[in-house]
Short mmCIF file of C-alpha atoms in Angstrom, two decimals:
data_model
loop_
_atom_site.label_atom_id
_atom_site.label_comp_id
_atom_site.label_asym_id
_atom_site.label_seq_id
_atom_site.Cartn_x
_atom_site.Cartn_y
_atom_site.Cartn_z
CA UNK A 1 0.00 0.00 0.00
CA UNK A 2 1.43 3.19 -1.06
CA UNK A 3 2.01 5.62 1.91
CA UNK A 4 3.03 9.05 2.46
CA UNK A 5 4.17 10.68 6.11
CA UNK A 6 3.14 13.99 6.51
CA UNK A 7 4.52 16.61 8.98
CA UNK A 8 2.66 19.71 9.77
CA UNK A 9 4.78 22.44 11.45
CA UNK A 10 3.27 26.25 11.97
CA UNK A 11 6.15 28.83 12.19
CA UNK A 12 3.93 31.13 14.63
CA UNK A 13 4.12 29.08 18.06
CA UNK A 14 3.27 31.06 21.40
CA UNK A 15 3.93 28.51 24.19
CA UNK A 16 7.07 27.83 22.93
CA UNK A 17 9.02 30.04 19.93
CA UNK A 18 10.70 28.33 17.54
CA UNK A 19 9.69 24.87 18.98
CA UNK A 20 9.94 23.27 15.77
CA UNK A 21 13.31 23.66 15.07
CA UNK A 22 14.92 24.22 18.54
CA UNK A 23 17.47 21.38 18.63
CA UNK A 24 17.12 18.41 20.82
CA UNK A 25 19.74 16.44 21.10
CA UNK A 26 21.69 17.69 18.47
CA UNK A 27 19.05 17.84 15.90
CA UNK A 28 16.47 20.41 15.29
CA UNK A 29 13.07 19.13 17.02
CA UNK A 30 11.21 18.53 13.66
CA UNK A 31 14.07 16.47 12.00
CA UNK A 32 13.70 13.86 14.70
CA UNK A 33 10.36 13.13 13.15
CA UNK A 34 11.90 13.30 9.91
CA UNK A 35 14.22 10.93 10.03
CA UNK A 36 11.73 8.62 11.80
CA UNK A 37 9.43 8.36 8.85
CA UNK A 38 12.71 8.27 6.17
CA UNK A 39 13.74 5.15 8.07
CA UNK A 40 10.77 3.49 8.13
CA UNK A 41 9.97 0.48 5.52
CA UNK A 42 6.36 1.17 5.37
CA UNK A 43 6.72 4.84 4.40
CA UNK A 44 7.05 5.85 0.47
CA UNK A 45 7.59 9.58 0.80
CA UNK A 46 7.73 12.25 3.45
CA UNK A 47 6.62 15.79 2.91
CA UNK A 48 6.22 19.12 5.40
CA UNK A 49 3.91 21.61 5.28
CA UNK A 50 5.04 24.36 6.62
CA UNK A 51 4.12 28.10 6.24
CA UNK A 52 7.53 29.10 7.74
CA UNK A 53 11.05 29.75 5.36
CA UNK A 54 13.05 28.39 8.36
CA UNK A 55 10.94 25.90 8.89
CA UNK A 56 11.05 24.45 4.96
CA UNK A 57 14.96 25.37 5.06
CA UNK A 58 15.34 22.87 8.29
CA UNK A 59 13.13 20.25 6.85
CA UNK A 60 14.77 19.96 3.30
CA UNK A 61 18.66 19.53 5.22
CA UNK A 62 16.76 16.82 6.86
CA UNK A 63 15.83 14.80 3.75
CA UNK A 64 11.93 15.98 3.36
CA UNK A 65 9.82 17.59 0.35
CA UNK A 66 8.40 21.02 1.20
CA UNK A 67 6.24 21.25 -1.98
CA UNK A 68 5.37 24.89 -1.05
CA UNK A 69 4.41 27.44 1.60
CA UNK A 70 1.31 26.53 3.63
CA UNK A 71 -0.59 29.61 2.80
CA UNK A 72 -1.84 32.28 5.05
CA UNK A 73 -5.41 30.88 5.86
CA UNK A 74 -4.05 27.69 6.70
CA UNK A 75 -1.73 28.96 8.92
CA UNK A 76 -3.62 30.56 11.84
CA UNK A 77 -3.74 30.19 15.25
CA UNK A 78 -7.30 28.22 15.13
CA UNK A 79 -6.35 26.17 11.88
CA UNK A 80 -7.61 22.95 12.01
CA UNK A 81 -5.02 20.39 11.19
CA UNK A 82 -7.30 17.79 8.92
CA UNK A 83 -7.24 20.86 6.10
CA UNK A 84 -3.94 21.20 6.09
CA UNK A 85 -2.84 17.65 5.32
CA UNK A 86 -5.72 17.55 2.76
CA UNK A 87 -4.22 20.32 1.17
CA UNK A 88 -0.87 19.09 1.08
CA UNK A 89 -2.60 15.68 -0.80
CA UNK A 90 -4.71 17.62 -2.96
CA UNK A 91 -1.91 19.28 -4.13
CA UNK A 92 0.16 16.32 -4.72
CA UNK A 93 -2.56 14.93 -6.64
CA UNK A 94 -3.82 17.45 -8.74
CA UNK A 95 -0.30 19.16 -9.68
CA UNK A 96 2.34 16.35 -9.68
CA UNK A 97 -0.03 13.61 -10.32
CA UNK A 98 0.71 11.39 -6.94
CA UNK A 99 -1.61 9.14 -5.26
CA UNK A 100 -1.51 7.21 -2.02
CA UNK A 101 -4.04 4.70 -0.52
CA UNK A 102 -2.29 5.63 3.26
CA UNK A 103 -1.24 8.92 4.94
CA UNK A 104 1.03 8.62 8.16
CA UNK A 105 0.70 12.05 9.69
CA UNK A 106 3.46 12.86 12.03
CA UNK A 107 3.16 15.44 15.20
CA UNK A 108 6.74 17.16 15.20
CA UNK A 109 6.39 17.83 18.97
CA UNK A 110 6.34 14.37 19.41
CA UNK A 111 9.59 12.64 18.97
CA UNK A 112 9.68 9.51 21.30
CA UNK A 113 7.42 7.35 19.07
CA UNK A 114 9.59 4.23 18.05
CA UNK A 115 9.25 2.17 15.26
CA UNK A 116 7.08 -0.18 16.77
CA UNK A 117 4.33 1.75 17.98
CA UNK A 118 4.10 2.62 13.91
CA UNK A 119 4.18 -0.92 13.32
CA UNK A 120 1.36 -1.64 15.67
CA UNK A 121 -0.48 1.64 14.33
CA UNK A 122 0.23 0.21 10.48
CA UNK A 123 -1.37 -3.46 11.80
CA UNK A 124 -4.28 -2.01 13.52
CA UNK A 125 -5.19 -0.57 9.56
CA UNK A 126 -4.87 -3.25 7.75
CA UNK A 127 -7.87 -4.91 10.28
CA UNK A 128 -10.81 -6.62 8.58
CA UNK A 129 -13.36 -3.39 10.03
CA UNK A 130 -10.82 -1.26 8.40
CA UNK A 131 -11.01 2.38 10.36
CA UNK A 132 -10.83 5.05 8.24
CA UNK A 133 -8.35 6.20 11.02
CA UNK A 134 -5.86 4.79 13.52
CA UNK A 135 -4.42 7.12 16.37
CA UNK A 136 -1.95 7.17 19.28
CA UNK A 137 -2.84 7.89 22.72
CA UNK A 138 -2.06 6.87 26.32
CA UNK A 139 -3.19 6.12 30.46
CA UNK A 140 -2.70 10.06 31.96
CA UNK A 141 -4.50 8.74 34.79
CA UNK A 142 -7.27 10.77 34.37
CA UNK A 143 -11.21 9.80 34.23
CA UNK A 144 -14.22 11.93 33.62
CA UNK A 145 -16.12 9.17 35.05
CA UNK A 146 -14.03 9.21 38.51
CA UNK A 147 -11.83 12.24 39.16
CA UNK A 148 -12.55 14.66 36.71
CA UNK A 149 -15.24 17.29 37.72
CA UNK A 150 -16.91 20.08 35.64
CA UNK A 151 -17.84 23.44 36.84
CA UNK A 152 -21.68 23.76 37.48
CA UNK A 153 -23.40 27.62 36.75
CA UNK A 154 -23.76 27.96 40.47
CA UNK A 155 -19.97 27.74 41.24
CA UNK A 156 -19.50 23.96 42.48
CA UNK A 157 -18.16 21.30 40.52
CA UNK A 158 -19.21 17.47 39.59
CA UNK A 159 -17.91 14.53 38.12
CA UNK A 160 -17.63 15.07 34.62
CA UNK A 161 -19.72 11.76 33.48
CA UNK A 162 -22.15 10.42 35.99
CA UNK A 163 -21.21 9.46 39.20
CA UNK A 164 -20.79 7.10 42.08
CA UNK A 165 -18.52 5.14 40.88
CA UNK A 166 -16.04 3.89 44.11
CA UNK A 167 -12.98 2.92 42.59
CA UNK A 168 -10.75 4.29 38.85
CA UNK A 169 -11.10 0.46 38.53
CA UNK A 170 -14.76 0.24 38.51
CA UNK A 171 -14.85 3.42 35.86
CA UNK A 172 -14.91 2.59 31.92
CA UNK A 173 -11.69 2.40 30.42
CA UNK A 174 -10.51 5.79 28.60
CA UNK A 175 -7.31 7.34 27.17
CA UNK A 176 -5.84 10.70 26.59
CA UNK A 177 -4.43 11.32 22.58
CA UNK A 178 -1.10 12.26 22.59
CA UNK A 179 -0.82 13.40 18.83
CA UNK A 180 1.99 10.91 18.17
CA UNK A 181 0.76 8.89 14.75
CA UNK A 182 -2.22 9.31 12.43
CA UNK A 183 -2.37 6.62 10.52
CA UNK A 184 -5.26 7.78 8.09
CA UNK A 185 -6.79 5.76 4.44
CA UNK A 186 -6.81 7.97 1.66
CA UNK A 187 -10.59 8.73 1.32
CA UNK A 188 -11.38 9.16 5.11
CA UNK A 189 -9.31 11.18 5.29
CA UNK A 190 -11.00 13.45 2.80
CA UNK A 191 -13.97 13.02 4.43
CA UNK A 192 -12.95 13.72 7.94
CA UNK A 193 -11.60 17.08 6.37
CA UNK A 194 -14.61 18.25 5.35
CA UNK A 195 -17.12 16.88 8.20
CA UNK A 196 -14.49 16.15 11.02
CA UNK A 197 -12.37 13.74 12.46
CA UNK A 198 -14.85 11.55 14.40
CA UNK A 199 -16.98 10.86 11.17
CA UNK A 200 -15.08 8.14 10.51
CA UNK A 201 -14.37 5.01 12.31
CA UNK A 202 -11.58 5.25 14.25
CA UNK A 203 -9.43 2.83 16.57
CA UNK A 204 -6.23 3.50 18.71
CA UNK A 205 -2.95 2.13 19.62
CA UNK A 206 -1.86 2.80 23.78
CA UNK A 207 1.73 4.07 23.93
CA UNK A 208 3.27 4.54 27.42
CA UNK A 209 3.43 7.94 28.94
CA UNK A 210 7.31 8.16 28.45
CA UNK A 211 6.97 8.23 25.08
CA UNK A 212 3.96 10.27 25.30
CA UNK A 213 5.12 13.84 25.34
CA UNK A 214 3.60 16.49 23.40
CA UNK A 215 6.51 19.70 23.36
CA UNK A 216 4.02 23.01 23.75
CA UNK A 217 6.29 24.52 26.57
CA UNK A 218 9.52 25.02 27.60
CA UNK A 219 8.64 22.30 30.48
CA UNK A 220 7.57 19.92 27.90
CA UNK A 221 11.23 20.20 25.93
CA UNK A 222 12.93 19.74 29.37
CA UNK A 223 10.68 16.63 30.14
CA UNK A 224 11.35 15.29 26.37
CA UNK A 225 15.13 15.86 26.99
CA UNK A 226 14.87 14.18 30.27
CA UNK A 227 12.95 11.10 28.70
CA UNK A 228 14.70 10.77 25.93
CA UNK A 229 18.84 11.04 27.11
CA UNK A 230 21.77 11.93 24.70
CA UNK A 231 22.16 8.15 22.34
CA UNK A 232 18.43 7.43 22.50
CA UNK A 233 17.48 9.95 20.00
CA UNK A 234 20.53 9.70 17.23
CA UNK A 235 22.07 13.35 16.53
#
């Protein structure tokens, strides 16, 4: 099955400037996710989207396509992310004639996936109930149906879903997405583009939380630097 990784990177972050390419390790943050999806078997081509020159500049001395500049409207603060990558394929499509049956989208602020949870994501696809979408996500230990609470209009808070419930263990099973992998087929992704990403059926692959961190802060570099020591990730 033919199979493209894409990587979405926005130049504008707030929470952390520059995230993107701030090195880690000795390797800008994005290339780590780079040379992930180069390495891989499964994976036929790897392209960026990016709306940011440094960005495309960092990502092309790393071995990826940057096809073009993500334009502006696609580059916003409150962008969706399911647009974007459909743009990217669109684009591919209609103007260099390329066509994939498999998209492997790629969070750059993630970089301690390993091979194997892509393997497991790749599996998971190729099930006979075929989801139109495979995800990552882990345990963070918390449950709406145990210890999460909601603010009421009067001021006091309950339990987010029902209630009563004694024991986490006695609570339905639930996980937080960590943006890791998106492991999407061609047409549902099209379709979640246009009518969002729970329109299609979707199933998900439990990573750990040490290889669960999402970078959005200068904590969350620290922690990935802490979880992932000097070797681990290859400069």
């Amino acid at each position: 099955m033919k199979t493209i990784a894409t990587i979405c990177a926005r130049g504008g972050s707030k929470g952390l400037p520059g995230k993107n390419i701030r090195p880690l390790h000795g390797r800008p943050l994005i290339a780590h996710s780079i040379a992930f999806a180069l390495e891989h078997p499964a994976i036929d081509a790897v392209c960026v989207s990016t709306d940011d020159e440094r960005i495309a500049e960092v990502a092309r001395a790393a071995g990826a396509e940057v096809p073009y500049l993500r334009p502006p409207e696609l580059a916003r603060d409150d962008s969706p992310k399911l647009p974007v990558i459909e743009h990217l394929l669109e684009f591919l499509e209609r103007e260099q004639g390329r066509s994939y049956e498999r998209v492997v989208d790629l969070q750059p602020t993630s970089p301690l996936r390993i091979p194997q949870d892509l393997d497991a994501c790749l599996r998971r696809a190729d099930d006979p109930d075929e989801p139109g979408l495979v995800l990552t996500a882990f345990d963070s230990g918390c449950n709406p149906y145990f210890n999460l609470v909601e603010l009421q209009g009067d001021g006091s808070v309950l339990v987010s879903k029902g209630g009563g419930l004694a024991t986490r263990q006695s609570a339905p099973a639930v996980w937080t997405l960590n943006g890791s992998i998106y492991v999407w087929r061609r047409a549902a992704l099209a379709h979640a583009a246009r009518h969002g990403m729970w329109s299609v059926r979707v199933a998900a692959h439990i990573m750990p939380p040490s290889r669960s961190v999402d970078i959005d802060t200068a904590e969350d570099f620290a922690a990935a630097e802490r979880a992932a020591p000097e070797g681990k990730l290859r400069p």
